Coordinates of C-alpha atoms in Angstrom, one line a residue:
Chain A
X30 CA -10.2 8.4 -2.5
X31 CA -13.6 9.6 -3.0
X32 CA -16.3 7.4 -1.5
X33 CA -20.4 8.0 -2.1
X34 CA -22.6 6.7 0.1
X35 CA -26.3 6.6 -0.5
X36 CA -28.7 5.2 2.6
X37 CA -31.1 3.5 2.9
X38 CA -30.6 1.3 1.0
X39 CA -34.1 0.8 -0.2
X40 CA -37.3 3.0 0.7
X41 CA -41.2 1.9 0.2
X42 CA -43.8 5.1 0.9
X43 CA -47.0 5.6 -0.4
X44 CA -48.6 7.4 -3.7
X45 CA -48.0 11.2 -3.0
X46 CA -45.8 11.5 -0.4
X47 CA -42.9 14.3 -0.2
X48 CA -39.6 12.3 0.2
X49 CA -35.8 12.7 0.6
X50 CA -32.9 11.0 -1.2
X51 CA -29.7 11.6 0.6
X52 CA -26.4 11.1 -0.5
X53 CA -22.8 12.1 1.2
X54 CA -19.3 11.8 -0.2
X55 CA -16.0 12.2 1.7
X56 CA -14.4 14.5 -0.3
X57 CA -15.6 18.2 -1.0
X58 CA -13.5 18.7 -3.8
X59 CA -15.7 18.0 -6.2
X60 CA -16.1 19.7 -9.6
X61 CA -20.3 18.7 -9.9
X62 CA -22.5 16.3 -8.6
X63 CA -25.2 14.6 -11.1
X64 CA -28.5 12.7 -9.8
X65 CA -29.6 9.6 -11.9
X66 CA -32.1 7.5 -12.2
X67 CA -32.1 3.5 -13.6
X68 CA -35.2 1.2 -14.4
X69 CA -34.8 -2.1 -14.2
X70 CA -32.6 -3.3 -17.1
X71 CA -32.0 0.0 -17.9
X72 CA -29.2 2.5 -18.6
X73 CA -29.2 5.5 -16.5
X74 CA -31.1 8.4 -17.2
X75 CA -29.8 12.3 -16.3
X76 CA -32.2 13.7 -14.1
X77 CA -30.4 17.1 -12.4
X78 CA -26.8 18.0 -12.5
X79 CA -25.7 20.8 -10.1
X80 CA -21.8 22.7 -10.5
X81 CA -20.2 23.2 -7.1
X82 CA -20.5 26.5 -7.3
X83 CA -24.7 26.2 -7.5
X84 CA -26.9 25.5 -4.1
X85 CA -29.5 23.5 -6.1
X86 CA -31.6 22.9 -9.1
X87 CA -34.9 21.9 -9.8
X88 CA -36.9 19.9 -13.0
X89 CA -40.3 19.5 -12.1
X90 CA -41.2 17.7 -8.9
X91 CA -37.5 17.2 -8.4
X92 CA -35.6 19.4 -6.5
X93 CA -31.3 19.1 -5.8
X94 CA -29.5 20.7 -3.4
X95 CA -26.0 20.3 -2.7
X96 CA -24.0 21.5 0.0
X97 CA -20.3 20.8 -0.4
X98 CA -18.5 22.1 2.9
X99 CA -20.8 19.4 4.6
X100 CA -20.1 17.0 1.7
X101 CA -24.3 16.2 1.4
X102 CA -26.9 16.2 -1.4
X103 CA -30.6 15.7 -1.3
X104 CA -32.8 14.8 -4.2
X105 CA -36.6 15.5 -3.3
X106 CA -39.5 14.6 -4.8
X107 CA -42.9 16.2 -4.6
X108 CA -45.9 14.1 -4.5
X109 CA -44.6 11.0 -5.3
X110 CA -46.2 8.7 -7.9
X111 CA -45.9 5.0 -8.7
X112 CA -44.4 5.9 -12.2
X113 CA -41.3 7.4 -9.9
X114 CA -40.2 3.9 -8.8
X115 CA -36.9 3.3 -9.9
X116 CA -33.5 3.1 -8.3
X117 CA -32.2 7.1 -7.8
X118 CA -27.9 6.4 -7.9
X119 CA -26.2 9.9 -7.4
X120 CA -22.4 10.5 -8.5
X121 CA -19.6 13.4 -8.4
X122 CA -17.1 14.5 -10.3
X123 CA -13.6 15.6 -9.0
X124 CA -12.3 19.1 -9.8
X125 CA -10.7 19.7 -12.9
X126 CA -13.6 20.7 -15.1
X127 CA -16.5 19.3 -16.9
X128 CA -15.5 15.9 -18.2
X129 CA -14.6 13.4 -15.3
X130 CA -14.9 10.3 -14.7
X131 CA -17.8 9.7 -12.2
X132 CA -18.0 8.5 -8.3
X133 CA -21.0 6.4 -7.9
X134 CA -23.4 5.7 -5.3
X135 CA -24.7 2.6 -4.9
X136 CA -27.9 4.2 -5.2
X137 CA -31.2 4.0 -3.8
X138 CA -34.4 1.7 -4.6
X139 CA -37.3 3.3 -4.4
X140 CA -40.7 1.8 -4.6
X141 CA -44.0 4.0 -4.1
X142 CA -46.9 2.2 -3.3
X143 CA -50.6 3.3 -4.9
Chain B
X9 CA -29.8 8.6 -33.1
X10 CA -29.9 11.4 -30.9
X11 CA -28.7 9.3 -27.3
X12 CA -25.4 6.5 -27.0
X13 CA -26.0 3.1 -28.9
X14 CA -24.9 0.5 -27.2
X15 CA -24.3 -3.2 -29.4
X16 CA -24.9 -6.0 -28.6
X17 CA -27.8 -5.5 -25.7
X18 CA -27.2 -8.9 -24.6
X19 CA -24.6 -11.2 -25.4
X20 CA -24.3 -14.8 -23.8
X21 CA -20.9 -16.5 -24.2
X22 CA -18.5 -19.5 -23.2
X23 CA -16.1 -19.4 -20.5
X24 CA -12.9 -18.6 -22.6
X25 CA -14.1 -17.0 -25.3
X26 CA -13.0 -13.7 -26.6
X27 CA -16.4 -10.8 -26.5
X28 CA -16.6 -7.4 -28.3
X29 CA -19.1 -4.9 -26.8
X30 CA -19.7 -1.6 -29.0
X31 CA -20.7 1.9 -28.2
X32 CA -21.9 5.0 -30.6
X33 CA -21.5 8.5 -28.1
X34 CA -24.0 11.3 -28.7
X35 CA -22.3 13.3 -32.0
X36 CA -19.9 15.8 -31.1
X37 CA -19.5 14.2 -27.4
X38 CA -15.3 14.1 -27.1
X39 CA -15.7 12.4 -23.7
X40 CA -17.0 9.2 -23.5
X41 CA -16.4 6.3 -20.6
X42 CA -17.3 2.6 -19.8
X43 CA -18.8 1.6 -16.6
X44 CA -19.5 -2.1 -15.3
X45 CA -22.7 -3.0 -13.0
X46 CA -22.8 -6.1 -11.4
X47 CA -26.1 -7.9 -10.0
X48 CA -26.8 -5.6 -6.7
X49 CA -23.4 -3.8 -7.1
X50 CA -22.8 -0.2 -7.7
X51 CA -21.1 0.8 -10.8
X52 CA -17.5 0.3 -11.5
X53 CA -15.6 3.0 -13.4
X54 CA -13.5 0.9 -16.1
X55 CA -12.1 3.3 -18.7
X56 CA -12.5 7.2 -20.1
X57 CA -11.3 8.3 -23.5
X58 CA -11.0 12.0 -23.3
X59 CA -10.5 13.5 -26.8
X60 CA -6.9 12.6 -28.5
X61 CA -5.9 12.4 -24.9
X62 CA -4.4 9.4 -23.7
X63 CA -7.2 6.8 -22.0
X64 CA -7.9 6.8 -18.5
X65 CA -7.3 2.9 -17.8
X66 CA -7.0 2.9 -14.7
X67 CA -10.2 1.0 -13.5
X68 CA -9.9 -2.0 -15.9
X69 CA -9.6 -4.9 -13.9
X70 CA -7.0 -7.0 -15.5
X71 CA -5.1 -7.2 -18.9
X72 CA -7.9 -9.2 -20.3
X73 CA -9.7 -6.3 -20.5
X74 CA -8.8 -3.3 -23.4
X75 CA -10.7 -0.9 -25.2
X76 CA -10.6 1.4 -28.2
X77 CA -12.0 4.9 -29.9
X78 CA -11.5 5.2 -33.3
X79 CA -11.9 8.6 -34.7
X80 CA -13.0 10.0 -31.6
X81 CA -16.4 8.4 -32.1
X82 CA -17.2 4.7 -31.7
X83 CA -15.4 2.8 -28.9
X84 CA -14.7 -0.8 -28.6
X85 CA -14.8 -2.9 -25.2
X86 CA -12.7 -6.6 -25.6
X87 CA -12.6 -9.0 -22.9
X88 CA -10.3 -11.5 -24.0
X89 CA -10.7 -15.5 -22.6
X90 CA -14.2 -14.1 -20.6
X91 CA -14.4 -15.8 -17.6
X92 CA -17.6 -16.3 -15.3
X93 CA -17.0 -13.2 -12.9
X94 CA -16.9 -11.1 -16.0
X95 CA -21.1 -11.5 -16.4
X96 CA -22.4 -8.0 -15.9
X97 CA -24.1 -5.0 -17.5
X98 CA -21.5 -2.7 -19.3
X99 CA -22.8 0.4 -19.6
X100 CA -21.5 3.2 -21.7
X101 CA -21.5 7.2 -21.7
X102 CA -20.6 10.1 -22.9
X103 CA -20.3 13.8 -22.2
X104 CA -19.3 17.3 -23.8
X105 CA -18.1 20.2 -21.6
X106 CA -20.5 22.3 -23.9
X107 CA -23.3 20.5 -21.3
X108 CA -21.1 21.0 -17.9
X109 CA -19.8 17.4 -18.3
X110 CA -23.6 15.8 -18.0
X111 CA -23.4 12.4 -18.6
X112 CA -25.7 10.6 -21.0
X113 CA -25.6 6.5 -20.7
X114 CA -26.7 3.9 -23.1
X115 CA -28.9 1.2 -22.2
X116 CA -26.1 -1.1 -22.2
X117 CA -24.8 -4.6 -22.9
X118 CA -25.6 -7.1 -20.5
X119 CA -22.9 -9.8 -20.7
X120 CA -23.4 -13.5 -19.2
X121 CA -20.3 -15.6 -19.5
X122 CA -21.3 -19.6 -18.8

């Protein structure tokens, strides 16, 4: 069973800092791995979704990289900013093609100080 | 609209009583899935309607619990005689394989069962 684990739990840094989301999952037989982020009393918005045959993607400051054998992704932010505060959840899909139901992290709080 | 409409955004009911939640997928999205997100839980995979292919109902958690697409569009959540651990956001999404299998979320219904 697949199982996505996103630590810490919660992260506090200051206005413009570079930082790091990690997330791991157990099993590398994935079909894609999507990166999302949620507002408080929000749904979830799409941020970067990377096929398991891609290294990475970028959209802006953002930057996704995903490295299946070692079953890891990283979401980094460039020069973080208050408006980026949000909870950062990232999920996987299992092979079989486009169209999967989704393995969620419990994501990661993030809160950037000005 | 151009994103998933979620009805009602929040709902408060009785213990007991019967709940319909409502979801409109992007246009020409044939995948489309309910999630549930509990107060400082991660979210729960409930059930995926891939076109006319039989529903995915794997993660509902008991038989009080059903949902429906008609005409490959709008889907239905029910939760029959709701009962206090049922309170929760219910979040909706869907995808197409046109877009990798991106998923797009509504903004959800949150649900409080008293």
């Amino acid at each position: 069973k697949q199982e996505v684990t996103q630590i810490p739990a919660a992260l506090s840094v200051p206005e413009g800092e570079n930082l790091v989301l990690n997330c791991s999952f157990t099993d590398s037989a994935i079909y894609n791995l999507q990166w999302f982020r949620q507002d408080p009393g929000k749904g979830l918005t799409s941020l970067l979704l990377i096929q398991s045959s891609q290294r990475e993607q970028t959209s802006g400051r953002l930057n996704a990289s995903l490295d299946k054998s070692s079953g890891r992704s990283t979401l980094y932010i460039a020069a973080s900013q208050p408006g980026d505060s949000a909870t950062y959840l990232c999920a996987v899909s299992p092979p079989g093609g486009a169209n999967s139901k989704l393995t969620f992290g419990k994501g990661i709080t993030l809160s950037v100080r000005p | 609209g151009a994103g998933v409409s979620q009805s009602p955004s929040n709902k408060v009911t009785e213990k007991g009583k019967d709940v319909e939640l409502r979801c409109d997928p992007i246009s020409g999205h044939t995948a489309l899935y309910w999630y549930r997100q509990s107060l400082g839980q991660g979210l729960e995979f409930l059930i995926y309607f891939q076109g006319n292919s039989a529903p995915d109902k794997s993660g509902l958690p008991s038989d009080r619990f059903s949902a429906e697409r008609t005409g490959g569009s709008v889907s239905t959540l029910t939760i029959q005689r709701t009962q206090q651990e049922d309170s929760a956001v219910y979040l909706c999404a869907s995808s197409s394989r046109r877009t990798a299998g991106e998923l797009f979320f509504g903004e959800g219904s949150r649900l409080t069962v008293l």
